[in-house]
Each structure stands twice: as C-alpha cells, then as structure tokens.
PDB file of C-alpha atoms in Angstrom:
ATOM      1  CA  UNK A  12     148.524 188.099 106.336  1.00 42.00           C
ATOM      2  CA  UNK A  13     146.939 184.609 106.153  1.00 49.00           C
ATOM      3  CA  UNK A  14     149.193 183.403 108.988  1.00 53.00           C
ATOM      4  CA  UNK A  15     148.089 186.142 111.396  1.00 57.00           C
ATOM      5  CA  UNK A  16     146.369 184.799 114.508  1.00 72.00           C
ATOM      6  CA  UNK A  17     146.012 187.785 116.836  1.00 80.00           C
ATOM      7  CA  UNK A  18     146.656 191.441 116.191  1.00 88.00           C
ATOM      8  CA  UNK A  19     146.330 194.138 118.820  1.00 91.00           C
ATOM      9  CA  UNK A  20     145.998 197.877 118.258  1.00 91.00           C
ATOM     10  CA  UNK A  21     146.191 200.765 120.692  1.00 92.00           C
ATOM     11  CA  UNK A  22     146.801 204.498 120.472  1.00 90.00           C
ATOM     12  CA  UNK A  23     149.108 204.439 123.514  1.00 90.00           C
ATOM     13  CA  UNK A  24     152.707 203.141 123.325  1.00 91.00           C
ATOM     14  CA  UNK A  25     152.544 202.423 127.069  1.00 91.00           C
ATOM     15  CA  UNK A  26     149.518 200.170 126.604  1.00 88.00           C
ATOM     16  CA  UNK A  27     151.212 198.401 123.710  1.00 91.00           C
ATOM     17  CA  UNK A  28     154.260 197.747 125.896  1.00 93.00           C
ATOM     18  CA  UNK A  29     152.030 196.198 128.541  1.00 91.00           C
ATOM     19  CA  UNK A  30     150.242 194.149 125.904  1.00 90.00           C
ATOM     20  CA  UNK A  31     153.573 192.823 124.625  1.00 91.00           C
ATOM     21  CA  UNK A  32     154.333 191.509 128.098  1.00 92.00           C
ATOM     22  CA  UNK A  33     150.876 189.997 128.576  1.00 90.00           C
ATOM     23  CA  UNK A  34     150.613 188.449 125.089  1.00 86.00           C
ATOM     24  CA  UNK A  35     154.133 187.921 123.707  1.00 85.00           C
ATOM     25  CA  UNK A  36     152.807 185.960 120.734  1.00 82.00           C
ATOM     26  CA  UNK A  37     150.521 188.703 119.476  1.00 85.00           C
ATOM     27  CA  UNK A  38     151.299 191.155 116.686  1.00 89.00           C
ATOM     28  CA  UNK A  39     150.860 194.706 117.959  1.00 92.00           C
ATOM     29  CA  UNK A  40     150.442 198.007 116.134  1.00 93.00           C
ATOM     30  CA  UNK A  41     149.966 201.602 117.199  1.00 93.00           C
ATOM     31  CA  UNK A  42     146.960 203.286 115.615  1.00 93.00           C
ATOM     32  CA  UNK A  43     143.630 205.037 115.902  1.00 93.00           C
ATOM     33  CA  UNK A  44     140.492 202.943 116.444  1.00 93.00           C
ATOM     34  CA  UNK A  45     138.502 205.525 114.487  1.00 93.00           C
ATOM     35  CA  UNK A  46     140.813 205.135 111.460  1.00 94.00           C
ATOM     36  CA  UNK A  47     142.044 201.551 111.497  1.00 94.00           C
ATOM     37  CA  UNK A  48     145.168 200.925 109.390  1.00 93.00           C
ATOM     38  CA  UNK A  49     143.777 197.689 107.931  1.00 93.00           C
ATOM     39  CA  UNK A  50     142.131 196.661 104.698  1.00 93.00           C
ATOM     40  CA  UNK A  51     138.391 196.090 104.575  1.00 95.00           C
ATOM     41  CA  UNK A  52     136.941 192.645 105.274  1.00 95.00           C
ATOM     42  CA  UNK A  53     140.194 191.409 106.816  1.00 92.00           C
ATOM     43  CA  UNK A  54     139.166 190.092 110.257  1.00 94.00           C
ATOM     44  CA  UNK A  55     136.930 187.249 111.412  1.00 94.00           C
ATOM     45  CA  UNK A  56     136.566 188.724 114.899  1.00 95.00           C
ATOM     46  CA  UNK A  57     137.105 192.185 116.403  1.00 96.00           C
ATOM     47  CA  UNK A  58     137.324 192.521 120.197  1.00 95.00           C
ATOM     48  CA  UNK A  59     137.307 195.688 122.294  1.00 95.00           C
ATOM     49  CA  UNK A  60     137.618 195.455 126.052  1.00 92.00           C
ATOM     50  CA  UNK A  61     136.424 198.628 127.840  1.00 92.00           C
ATOM     51  CA  UNK A  62     137.662 200.873 125.059  1.00 91.00           C
ATOM     52  CA  UNK A  63     135.109 202.177 122.571  1.00 93.00           C
ATOM     53  CA  UNK A  64     133.046 203.961 125.221  1.00 92.00           C
ATOM     54  CA  UNK A  65     136.030 206.247 125.934  1.00 90.00           C
ATOM     55  CA  UNK A  66     136.600 207.298 122.320  1.00 91.00           C
ATOM     56  CA  UNK A  67     135.569 210.840 121.336  1.00 90.00           C
ATOM     57  CA  UNK A  68     133.957 209.553 118.123  1.00 94.00           C
ATOM     58  CA  UNK A  69     132.246 206.290 119.001  1.00 96.00           C
ATOM     59  CA  UNK A  70     130.258 206.087 115.713  1.00 96.00           C
ATOM     60  CA  UNK A  71     133.439 206.399 113.651  1.00 96.00           C
ATOM     61  CA  UNK A  72     135.056 203.554 115.580  1.00 96.00           C
ATOM     62  CA  UNK A  73     132.028 201.329 115.034  1.00 98.00           C
ATOM     63  CA  UNK A  74     132.034 202.070 111.312  1.00 98.00           C
ATOM     64  CA  UNK A  75     135.683 201.056 111.204  1.00 97.00           C
ATOM     65  CA  UNK A  76     134.831 197.813 112.993  1.00 97.00           C
ATOM     66  CA  UNK A  77     132.176 197.138 110.370  1.00 98.00           C
ATOM     67  CA  UNK A  78     134.579 197.964 107.536  1.00 97.00           C
ATOM     68  CA  UNK A  79     137.311 195.548 108.616  1.00 96.00           C
ATOM     69  CA  UNK A  80     134.996 192.646 109.522  1.00 97.00           C
ATOM     70  CA  UNK A  81     134.627 189.846 107.018  1.00 96.00           C
ATOM     71  CA  UNK A  82     131.106 188.808 105.986  1.00 95.00           C
ATOM     72  CA  UNK A  83     129.809 186.606 108.772  1.00 95.00           C
ATOM     73  CA  UNK A  84     132.373 188.058 111.182  1.00 96.00           C
ATOM     74  CA  UNK A  85     131.688 189.011 114.763  1.00 97.00           C
ATOM     75  CA  UNK A  86     132.335 192.015 116.990  1.00 98.00           C
ATOM     76  CA  UNK A  87     132.460 191.680 120.762  1.00 98.00           C
ATOM     77  CA  UNK A  88     132.929 194.442 123.305  1.00 98.00           C
ATOM     78  CA  UNK A  89     132.667 194.980 127.036  1.00 97.00           C
ATOM     79  CA  UNK A  90     131.556 198.122 128.841  1.00 96.00           C
ATOM     80  CA  UNK A  91     130.774 199.113 132.408  1.00 96.00           C
ATOM     81  CA  UNK A  92     127.143 199.243 133.459  1.00 97.00           C
ATOM     82  CA  UNK A  93     125.792 202.693 134.363  1.00 96.00           C
ATOM     83  CA  UNK A  94     125.765 203.908 137.990  1.00 96.00           C
ATOM     84  CA  UNK A  95     122.068 203.094 138.437  1.00 96.00           C
ATOM     85  CA  UNK A  96     122.885 199.434 137.734  1.00 96.00           C
ATOM     86  CA  UNK A  97     126.351 199.227 139.271  1.00 98.00           C
ATOM     87  CA  UNK A  98     127.159 199.265 143.000  1.00 98.00           C
ATOM     88  CA  UNK A  99     130.760 200.260 142.258  1.00 97.00           C
ATOM     89  CA  UNK A 100     129.995 203.066 139.811  1.00 96.00           C
ATOM     90  CA  UNK A 101     126.907 204.075 141.777  1.00 97.00           C
ATOM     91  CA  UNK A 102     129.025 204.572 144.899  1.00 98.00           C
ATOM     92  CA  UNK A 103     131.651 206.643 143.121  1.00 96.00           C
ATOM     93  CA  UNK A 104     129.414 208.707 140.856  1.00 95.00           C
ATOM     94  CA  UNK A 105     127.009 209.264 143.752  1.00 96.00           C
ATOM     95  CA  UNK A 106     129.867 210.909 145.634  1.00 96.00           C
ATOM     96  CA  UNK A 107     130.732 212.938 142.541  1.00 94.00           C
ATOM     97  CA  UNK A 108     127.157 214.136 142.136  1.00 94.00           C
ATOM     98  CA  UNK A 109     126.906 215.144 145.780  1.00 96.00           C
ATOM     99  CA  UNK A 110     130.217 216.990 146.010  1.00 96.00           C
ATOM    100  CA  UNK A 111     131.999 217.666 142.716  1.00 93.00           C
ATOM    101  CA  UNK A 112     131.914 220.634 140.388  1.00 90.00           C
ATOM    102  CA  UNK A 113     130.838 218.627 137.347  1.00 86.00           C
ATOM    103  CA  UNK A 114     131.359 221.611 135.034  1.00 85.00           C
ATOM    104  CA  UNK A 115     135.080 221.618 135.846  1.00 84.00           C
ATOM    105  CA  UNK A 116     135.690 218.293 134.121  1.00 80.00           C
ATOM    106  CA  UNK A 117     136.740 218.178 130.468  1.00 79.00           C
ATOM    107  CA  UNK A 118     134.063 217.229 127.937  1.00 82.00           C
ATOM    108  CA  UNK A 119     133.783 213.473 127.567  1.00 83.00           C
ATOM    109  CA  UNK A 120     131.688 211.023 125.548  1.00 88.00           C
ATOM    110  CA  UNK A 121     128.848 209.149 127.226  1.00 91.00           C
ATOM    111  CA  UNK A 122     130.824 206.216 128.612  1.00 92.00           C
ATOM    112  CA  UNK A 123     127.639 204.360 129.576  1.00 95.00           C
ATOM    113  CA  UNK A 124     125.812 204.590 126.221  1.00 96.00           C
ATOM    114  CA  UNK A 125     126.608 200.992 125.307  1.00 97.00           C
ATOM    115  CA  UNK A 126     125.334 199.710 128.658  1.00 97.00           C
ATOM    116  CA  UNK A 127     121.792 200.675 127.606  1.00 97.00           C
ATOM    117  CA  UNK A 128     120.469 198.112 125.095  1.00 97.00           C
ATOM    118  CA  UNK A 129     118.314 200.547 123.097  1.00 97.00           C
ATOM    119  CA  UNK A 130     121.147 203.037 122.637  1.00 97.00           C
ATOM    120  CA  UNK A 131     123.649 200.288 121.896  1.00 98.00           C
ATOM    121  CA  UNK A 132     121.363 198.826 119.263  1.00 98.00           C
ATOM    122  CA  UNK A 133     120.990 202.205 117.526  1.00 98.00           C
ATOM    123  CA  UNK A 134     124.727 202.915 117.619  1.00 97.00           C
ATOM    124  CA  UNK A 135     125.425 199.523 116.091  1.00 98.00           C
ATOM    125  CA  UNK A 136     122.683 199.834 113.491  1.00 98.00           C
ATOM    126  CA  UNK A 137     123.884 203.262 112.364  1.00 98.00           C
ATOM    127  CA  UNK A 138     127.321 201.718 111.772  1.00 98.00           C
ATOM    128  CA  UNK A 139     125.979 198.811 109.730  1.00 98.00           C
ATOM    129  CA  UNK A 140     126.111 196.282 112.554  1.00 98.00           C
ATOM    130  CA  UNK A 141     123.354 194.185 114.071  1.00 98.00           C
ATOM    131  CA  UNK A 142     123.351 193.812 117.854  1.00 98.00           C
ATOM    132  CA  UNK A 143     122.688 190.121 118.455  1.00 98.00           C
ATOM    133  CA  UNK A 144     123.351 189.900 122.199  1.00 98.00           C
ATOM    134  CA  UNK A 145     123.506 192.309 125.137  1.00 98.00           C
ATOM    135  CA  UNK A 146     124.302 190.400 128.307  1.00 98.00           C
ATOM    136  CA  UNK A 147     125.236 191.405 131.835  1.00 97.00           C
ATOM    137  CA  UNK A 148     127.810 189.642 133.981  1.00 97.00           C
ATOM    138  CA  UNK A 149     128.576 190.688 137.540  1.00 96.00           C
ATOM    139  CA  UNK A 150     132.140 190.277 138.734  1.00 96.00           C
ATOM    140  CA  UNK A 151     133.192 192.010 141.932  1.00 97.00           C
ATOM    141  CA  UNK A 152     136.267 193.809 143.150  1.00 97.00           C
ATOM    142  CA  UNK A 153     137.620 192.285 146.365  1.00 97.00           C
ATOM    143  CA  UNK A 154     139.224 194.942 148.539  1.00 98.00           C
ATOM    144  CA  UNK A 155     141.305 194.719 151.698  1.00 97.00           C
ATOM    145  CA  UNK A 156     140.560 198.287 152.784  1.00 98.00           C
ATOM    146  CA  UNK A 157     137.454 200.411 152.081  1.00 98.00           C
ATOM    147  CA  UNK A 158     139.467 203.267 150.547  1.00 97.00           C
ATOM    148  CA  UNK A 159     140.729 201.002 147.750  1.00 98.00           C
ATOM    149  CA  UNK A 160     137.632 201.665 145.641  1.00 97.00           C
ATOM    150  CA  UNK A 161     138.601 205.346 145.456  1.00 97.00           C
ATOM    151  CA  UNK A 162     142.153 204.319 144.518  1.00 96.00           C
ATOM    152  CA  UNK A 163     140.866 202.147 141.652  1.00 95.00           C
ATOM    153  CA  UNK A 164     138.920 205.019 140.144  1.00 93.00           C
ATOM    154  CA  UNK A 165     141.610 207.668 140.464  1.00 90.00           C
ATOM    155  CA  UNK A 166     144.390 205.464 139.077  1.00 89.00           C
ATOM    156  CA  UNK A 167     142.710 202.886 136.834  1.00 85.00           C
ATOM    157  CA  UNK A 168     139.878 204.659 135.023  1.00 85.00           C
ATOM    158  CA  UNK A 169     139.595 207.368 132.388  1.00 84.00           C
ATOM    159  CA  UNK A 170     136.437 209.430 132.844  1.00 83.00           C
ATOM    160  CA  UNK A 171     136.306 209.239 136.625  1.00 88.00           C
ATOM    161  CA  UNK A 172     139.988 210.043 137.100  1.00 89.00           C
ATOM    162  CA  UNK A 173     139.715 213.080 134.806  1.00 88.00           C
ATOM    163  CA  UNK A 174     136.762 214.324 136.816  1.00 90.00           C
ATOM    164  CA  UNK A 175     138.607 213.820 140.083  1.00 90.00           C
ATOM    165  CA  UNK A 176     141.719 215.573 138.812  1.00 89.00           C
ATOM    166  CA  UNK A 177     139.620 218.588 137.824  1.00 92.00           C
ATOM    167  CA  UNK A 178     138.513 219.151 141.438  1.00 94.00           C
ATOM    168  CA  UNK A 179     140.232 221.016 144.254  1.00 94.00           C
ATOM    169  CA  UNK A 180     142.212 218.894 146.747  1.00 95.00           C
ATOM    170  CA  UNK A 181     139.610 219.692 149.395  1.00 96.00           C
ATOM    171  CA  UNK A 182     136.737 218.390 147.254  1.00 95.00           C
ATOM    172  CA  UNK A 183     138.722 215.287 146.293  1.00 95.00           C
ATOM    173  CA  UNK A 184     139.210 214.524 149.976  1.00 96.00           C
ATOM    174  CA  UNK A 185     135.490 214.906 150.661  1.00 97.00           C
ATOM    175  CA  UNK A 186     134.734 212.535 147.780  1.00 96.00           C
ATOM    176  CA  UNK A 187     137.319 210.045 149.003  1.00 97.00           C
ATOM    177  CA  UNK A 188     135.838 210.018 152.500  1.00 98.00           C
ATOM    178  CA  UNK A 189     132.281 209.535 151.222  1.00 98.00           C
ATOM    179  CA  UNK A 190     133.281 206.660 148.937  1.00 98.00           C
ATOM    180  CA  UNK A 191     135.278 205.019 151.732  1.00 98.00           C
ATOM    181  CA  UNK A 192     132.398 205.346 154.181  1.00 98.00           C
ATOM    182  CA  UNK A 193     129.930 203.831 151.714  1.00 98.00           C
ATOM    183  CA  UNK A 194     132.188 200.849 151.042  1.00 98.00           C
ATOM    184  CA  UNK A 195     132.671 200.292 154.772  1.00 98.00           C
ATOM    185  CA  UNK A 196     128.923 200.497 155.412  1.00 98.00           C
ATOM    186  CA  UNK A 197     127.541 198.503 152.482  1.00 98.00           C
ATOM    187  CA  UNK A 198     130.145 196.100 151.145  1.00 98.00           C
ATOM    188  CA  UNK A 199     131.879 194.420 154.091  1.00 98.00           C
ATOM    189  CA  UNK A 200     132.529 190.740 153.330  1.00 97.00           C
ATOM    190  CA  UNK A 201     134.551 188.447 155.572  1.00 94.00           C
ATOM    191  CA  UNK A 202     137.765 190.210 156.499  1.00 95.00           C
ATOM    192  CA  UNK A 203     137.546 192.605 153.548  1.00 98.00           C
ATOM    193  CA  UNK A 204     135.073 194.197 151.151  1.00 98.00           C
ATOM    194  CA  UNK A 205     133.377 192.944 147.996  1.00 98.00           C
ATOM    195  CA  UNK A 206     131.996 195.543 145.579  1.00 98.00           C
ATOM    196  CA  UNK A 207     129.988 194.263 142.575  1.00 98.00           C
ATOM    197  CA  UNK A 208     130.904 195.904 139.274  1.00 97.00           C
ATOM    198  CA  UNK A 209     128.478 194.712 136.559  1.00 98.00           C
ATOM    199  CA  UNK A 210     129.691 194.568 132.972  1.00 98.00           C
ATOM    200  CA  UNK A 211     127.687 194.562 129.743  1.00 98.00           C
ATOM    201  CA  UNK A 212     129.027 192.212 127.072  1.00 98.00           C
ATOM    202  CA  UNK A 213     127.823 193.010 123.555  1.00 98.00           C
ATOM    203  CA  UNK A 214     127.956 190.868 120.440  1.00 98.00           C
ATOM    204  CA  UNK A 215     127.268 192.262 116.971  1.00 98.00           C
ATOM    205  CA  UNK A 216     127.539 191.062 113.390  1.00 98.00           C
ATOM    206  CA  UNK A 217     127.623 192.818 110.008  1.00 97.00           C
ATOM    207  CA  UNK A 218     124.062 193.737 109.086  1.00 94.00           C
TER     208      UNK A 218
END
C-alpha cells in the first residue's frame, strides 16, 4: 500500500515474533524469500541481514529481489566474511577442519559466496542486479569467558550449529576445547576477550 513504511518477511514464525517485539511499528508477513508474495516493482529498498547466504536457492532469492525492486531501487545485504578473512570464523572452522567429520553434516549452500567480490558480482549480475559496492566492516564480539565463542556458534548460527550437531559428543568436546584455547591464547583483551568478526556489506541496484 502507499502508506507502507516497513515490511518484514521471514519463513519462521519464531523469528517473526521476535521481530514484532523489536519493531512494533513494522508490518510483518510469513513467506519464502525465493517466492516473495509481493507484486513486481513495489519496493524502493530491500534489506537482508545475514539471510540470503543460508538459503538453499540463493539465485532464486536474488531474482525475487530484482523483481520486487522499483526502477532505481536499492538492495542491501550483509554476510559474514570467510574464515580466511575472519578471526572468529577462522577460529571455529579451523577447529572443525582439524577435528570434525565434515561428511556427516547435511548439505548446505556456500554461506561465504557473497563475501567474495567476484562471486557476489556474478550472482548479482545473473539475477539482473548490478553490484555497486562491496565493503568490509569489522565489529568484534566481546566475551567474558573464552568458551563463549563456541556457545555463539552452537546456539546462534545456522551452518556451524548444524555441523556441530552432526558430530559425536566426543568430537564436539574436542572442538569446544580447541576453540576455547585459541580464544584464550589469541584474543585476550582487558579483563575479557575481543574476537573480530568482519562483515561484508553489499549494495546492488537493478541493472
């Protein structure tokens, strides 16, 4: 409608309930990002915060973004940087690589594809979008205890938590100890720990 200011969409009712608490003035709908329930050319801006990289069909979601954007509209998204560029993800995925049975995890999309400018540009282009900016910002997680980084990944992530849950309890404990030891050794800061977690912020427009 012409009076609409913000509209949020998520597949998960639980996430929508949390969104309603965080943004009580927003209009919220349940739906699939790869099949948006909106008319074409209906939004000035589309935002996705750490979401598209987890979708099983990333190209379909991007094509839907392009479809619903008005001419001259803008798409912005955020994604985690890959382990080779991220101290946080490097610590965790390094422990996975050293100890986990990677074949035990369910098949997942490449969650770091959008962190690589060349791949991001191609994904956008194939969907009819032009990547106009690919920037990196580097926030950090401040932890009180070194084992909190493991807790973040097993409770607050998608791909990493699925991988962890596919391992035996013994392997999970080995991974937890390695992550905790790395945080204690490399990221001590004051009376706690500070682990950088770089983020790529992408901006695209209809091509």
